[in-house]
Short mmCIF file of N, CA and C in Angstrom, two decimals:
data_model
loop_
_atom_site.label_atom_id
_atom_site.label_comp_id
_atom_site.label_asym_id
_atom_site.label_seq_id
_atom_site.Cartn_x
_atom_site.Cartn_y
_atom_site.Cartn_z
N UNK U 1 13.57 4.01 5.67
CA UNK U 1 12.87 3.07 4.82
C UNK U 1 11.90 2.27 5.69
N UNK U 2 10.81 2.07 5.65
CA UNK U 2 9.41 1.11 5.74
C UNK U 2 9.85 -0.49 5.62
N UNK U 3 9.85 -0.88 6.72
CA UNK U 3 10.39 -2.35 6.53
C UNK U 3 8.81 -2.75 6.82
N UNK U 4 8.55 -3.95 5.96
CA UNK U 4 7.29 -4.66 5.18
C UNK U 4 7.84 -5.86 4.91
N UNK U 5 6.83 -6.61 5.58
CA UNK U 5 6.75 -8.03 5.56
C UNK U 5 5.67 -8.35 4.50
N UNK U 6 6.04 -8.74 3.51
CA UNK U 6 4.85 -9.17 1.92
C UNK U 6 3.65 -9.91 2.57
N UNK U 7 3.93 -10.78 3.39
CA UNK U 7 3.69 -11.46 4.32
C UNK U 7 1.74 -11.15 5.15
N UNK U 8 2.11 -9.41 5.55
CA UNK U 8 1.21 -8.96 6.28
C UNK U 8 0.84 -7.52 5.63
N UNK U 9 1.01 -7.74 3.95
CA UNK U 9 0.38 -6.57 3.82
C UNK U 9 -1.19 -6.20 3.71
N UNK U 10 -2.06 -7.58 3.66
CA UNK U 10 -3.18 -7.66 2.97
C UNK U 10 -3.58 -6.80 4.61
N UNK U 11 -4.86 -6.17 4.01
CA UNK U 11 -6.08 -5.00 5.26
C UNK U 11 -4.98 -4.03 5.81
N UNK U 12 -2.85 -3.83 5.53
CA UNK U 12 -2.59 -2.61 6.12
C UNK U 12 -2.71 -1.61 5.79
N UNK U 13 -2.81 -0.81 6.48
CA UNK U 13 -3.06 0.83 5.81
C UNK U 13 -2.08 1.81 6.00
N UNK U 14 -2.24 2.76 4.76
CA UNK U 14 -1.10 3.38 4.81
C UNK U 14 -1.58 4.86 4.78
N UNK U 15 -0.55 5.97 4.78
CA UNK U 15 -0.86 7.40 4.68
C UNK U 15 0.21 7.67 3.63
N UNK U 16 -0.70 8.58 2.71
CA UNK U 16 0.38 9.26 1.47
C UNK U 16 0.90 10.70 2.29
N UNK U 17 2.04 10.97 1.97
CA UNK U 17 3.08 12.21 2.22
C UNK U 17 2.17 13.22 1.57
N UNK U 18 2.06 13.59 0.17
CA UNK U 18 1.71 14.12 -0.54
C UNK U 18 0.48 13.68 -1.28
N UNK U 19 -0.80 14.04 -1.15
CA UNK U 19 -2.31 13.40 -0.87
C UNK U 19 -2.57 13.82 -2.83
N UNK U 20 -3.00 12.90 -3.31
CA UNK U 20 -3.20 13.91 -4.82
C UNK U 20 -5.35 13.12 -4.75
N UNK U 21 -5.75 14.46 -5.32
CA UNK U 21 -7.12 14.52 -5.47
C UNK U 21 -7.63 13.88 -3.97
N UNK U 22 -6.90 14.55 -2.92
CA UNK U 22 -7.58 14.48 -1.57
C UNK U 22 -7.81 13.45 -1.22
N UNK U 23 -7.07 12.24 -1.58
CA UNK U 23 -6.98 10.98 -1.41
C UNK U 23 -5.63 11.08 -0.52
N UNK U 24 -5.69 10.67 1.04
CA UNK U 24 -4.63 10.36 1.73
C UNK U 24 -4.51 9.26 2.28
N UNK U 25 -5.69 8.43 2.65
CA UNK U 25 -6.14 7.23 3.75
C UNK U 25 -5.65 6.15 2.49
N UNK U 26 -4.74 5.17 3.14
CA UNK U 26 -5.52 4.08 1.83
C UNK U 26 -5.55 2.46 2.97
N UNK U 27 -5.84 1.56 2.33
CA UNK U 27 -5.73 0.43 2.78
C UNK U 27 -5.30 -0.63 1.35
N UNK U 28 -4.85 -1.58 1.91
CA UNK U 28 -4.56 -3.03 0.97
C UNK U 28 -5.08 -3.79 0.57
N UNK U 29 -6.24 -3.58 -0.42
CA UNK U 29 -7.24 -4.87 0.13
C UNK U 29 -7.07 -6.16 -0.86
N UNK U 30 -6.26 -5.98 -1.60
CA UNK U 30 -5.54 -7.87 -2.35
C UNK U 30 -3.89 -7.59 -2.91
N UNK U 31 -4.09 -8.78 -2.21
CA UNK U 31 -2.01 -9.41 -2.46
C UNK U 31 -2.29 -10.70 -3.24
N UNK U 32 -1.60 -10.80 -4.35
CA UNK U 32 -1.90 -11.95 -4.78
C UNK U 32 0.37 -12.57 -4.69
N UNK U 33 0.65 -13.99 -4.15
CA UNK U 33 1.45 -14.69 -4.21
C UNK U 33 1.76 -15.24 -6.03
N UNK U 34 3.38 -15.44 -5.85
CA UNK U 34 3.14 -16.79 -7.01
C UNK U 34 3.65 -18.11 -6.45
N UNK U 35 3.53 -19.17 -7.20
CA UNK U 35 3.84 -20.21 -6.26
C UNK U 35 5.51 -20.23 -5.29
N UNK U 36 6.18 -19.46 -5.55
CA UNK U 36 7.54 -19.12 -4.70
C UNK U 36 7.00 -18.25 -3.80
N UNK U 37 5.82 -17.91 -3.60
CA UNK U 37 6.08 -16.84 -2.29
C UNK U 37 6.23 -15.32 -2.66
N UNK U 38 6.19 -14.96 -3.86
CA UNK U 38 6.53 -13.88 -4.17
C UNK U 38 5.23 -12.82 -4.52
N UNK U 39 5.11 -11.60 -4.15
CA UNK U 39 4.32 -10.88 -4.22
C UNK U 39 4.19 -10.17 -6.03
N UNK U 40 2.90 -10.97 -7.08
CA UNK U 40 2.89 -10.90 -7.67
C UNK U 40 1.77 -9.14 -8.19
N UNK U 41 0.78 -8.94 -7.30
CA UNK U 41 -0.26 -8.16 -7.84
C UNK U 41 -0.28 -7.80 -6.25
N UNK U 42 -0.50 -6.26 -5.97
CA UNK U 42 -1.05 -5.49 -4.81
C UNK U 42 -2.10 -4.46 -5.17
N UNK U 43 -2.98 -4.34 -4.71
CA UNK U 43 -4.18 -3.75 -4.80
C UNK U 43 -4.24 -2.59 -3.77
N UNK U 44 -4.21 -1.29 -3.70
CA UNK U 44 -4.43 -0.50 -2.83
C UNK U 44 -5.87 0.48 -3.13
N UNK U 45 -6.25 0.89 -2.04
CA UNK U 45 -7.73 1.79 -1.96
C UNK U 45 -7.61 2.56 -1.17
N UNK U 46 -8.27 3.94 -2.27
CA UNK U 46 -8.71 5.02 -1.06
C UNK U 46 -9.75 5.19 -0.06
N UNK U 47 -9.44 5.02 1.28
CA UNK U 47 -10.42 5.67 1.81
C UNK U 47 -11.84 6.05 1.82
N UNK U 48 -11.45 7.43 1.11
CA UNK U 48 -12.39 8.18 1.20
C UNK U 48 -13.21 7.69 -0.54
N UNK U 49 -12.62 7.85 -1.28
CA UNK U 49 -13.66 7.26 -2.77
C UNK U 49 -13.50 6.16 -3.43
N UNK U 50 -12.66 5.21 -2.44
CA UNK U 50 -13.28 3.66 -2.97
C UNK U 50 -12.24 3.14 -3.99
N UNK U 51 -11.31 4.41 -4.42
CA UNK U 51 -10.92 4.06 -5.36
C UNK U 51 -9.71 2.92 -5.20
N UNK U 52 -9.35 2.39 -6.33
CA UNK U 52 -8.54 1.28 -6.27
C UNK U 52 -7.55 0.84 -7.19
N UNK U 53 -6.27 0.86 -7.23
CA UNK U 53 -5.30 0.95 -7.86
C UNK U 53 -4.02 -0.53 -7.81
N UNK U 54 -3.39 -0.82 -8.78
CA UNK U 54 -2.24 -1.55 -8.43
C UNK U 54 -1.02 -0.80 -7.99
N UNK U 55 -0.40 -1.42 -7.26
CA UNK U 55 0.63 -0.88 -6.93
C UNK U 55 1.98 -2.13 -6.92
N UNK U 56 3.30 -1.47 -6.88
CA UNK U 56 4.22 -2.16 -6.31
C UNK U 56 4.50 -1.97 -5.34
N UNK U 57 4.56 -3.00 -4.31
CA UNK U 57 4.48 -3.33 -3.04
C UNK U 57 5.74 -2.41 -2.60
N UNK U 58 6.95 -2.43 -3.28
CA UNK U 58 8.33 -1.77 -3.09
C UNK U 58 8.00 -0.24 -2.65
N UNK U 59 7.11 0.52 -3.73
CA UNK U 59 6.93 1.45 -3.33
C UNK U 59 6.64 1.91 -1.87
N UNK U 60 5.75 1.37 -1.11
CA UNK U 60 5.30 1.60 0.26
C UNK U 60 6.86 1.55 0.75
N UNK U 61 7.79 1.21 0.75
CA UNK U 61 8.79 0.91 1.44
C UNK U 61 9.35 2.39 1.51
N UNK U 62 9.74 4.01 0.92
CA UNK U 62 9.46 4.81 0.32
C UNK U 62 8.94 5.74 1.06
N UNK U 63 9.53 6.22 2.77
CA UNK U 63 8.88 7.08 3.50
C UNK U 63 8.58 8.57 2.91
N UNK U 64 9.32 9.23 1.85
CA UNK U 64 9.07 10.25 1.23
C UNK U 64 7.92 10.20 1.02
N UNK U 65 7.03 8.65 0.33
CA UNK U 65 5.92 9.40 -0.47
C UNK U 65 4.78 8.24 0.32
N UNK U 66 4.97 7.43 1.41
CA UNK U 66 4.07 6.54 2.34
C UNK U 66 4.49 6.25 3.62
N UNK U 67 3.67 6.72 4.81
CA UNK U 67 3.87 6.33 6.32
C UNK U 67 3.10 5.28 6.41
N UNK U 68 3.77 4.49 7.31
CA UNK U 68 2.55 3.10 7.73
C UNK U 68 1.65 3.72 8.61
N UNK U 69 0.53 3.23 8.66
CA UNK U 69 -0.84 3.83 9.42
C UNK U 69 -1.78 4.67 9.08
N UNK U 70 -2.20 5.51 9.57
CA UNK U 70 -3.36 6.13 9.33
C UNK U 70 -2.81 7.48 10.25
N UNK U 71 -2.32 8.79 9.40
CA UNK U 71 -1.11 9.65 10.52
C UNK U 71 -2.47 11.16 9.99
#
């Protein structure tokens, strides 16, 4: 399991296991808090076409289907 600090996810980047529509690269580019500290909205992007999705942060945790970095 991917231990993740909510903390330091904003600009990390990750690598998908299994790449769908040749999208493998991504990065983080918004975390939004609620007033407890809690990771309400995560924003992830591909790479290569910009594209940009929500995600749950939990998921990255999830080495089957995300490595931390750029692999």
């Amino acid at each position: 399991m991917n231990q993740i600090n909510p903390r330091k996810l904003l600009n990390s980047k990750w690598t998908a296991v299994k790449p769908v529509n040749k999208e493998k690269h991504f990065i983080i580019t918004e975390v939004e808090f609620d007033e407890d500290g809690n990771v309400i909205n995560c924003l992830i992007e591909a790479i290569m076409s910009k594209r940009d999705r929500s995600i749950d942060w939990r998921e990255l945790q999830n080495e089957e289907a995300w490595r931390q970095g750029w692999k």
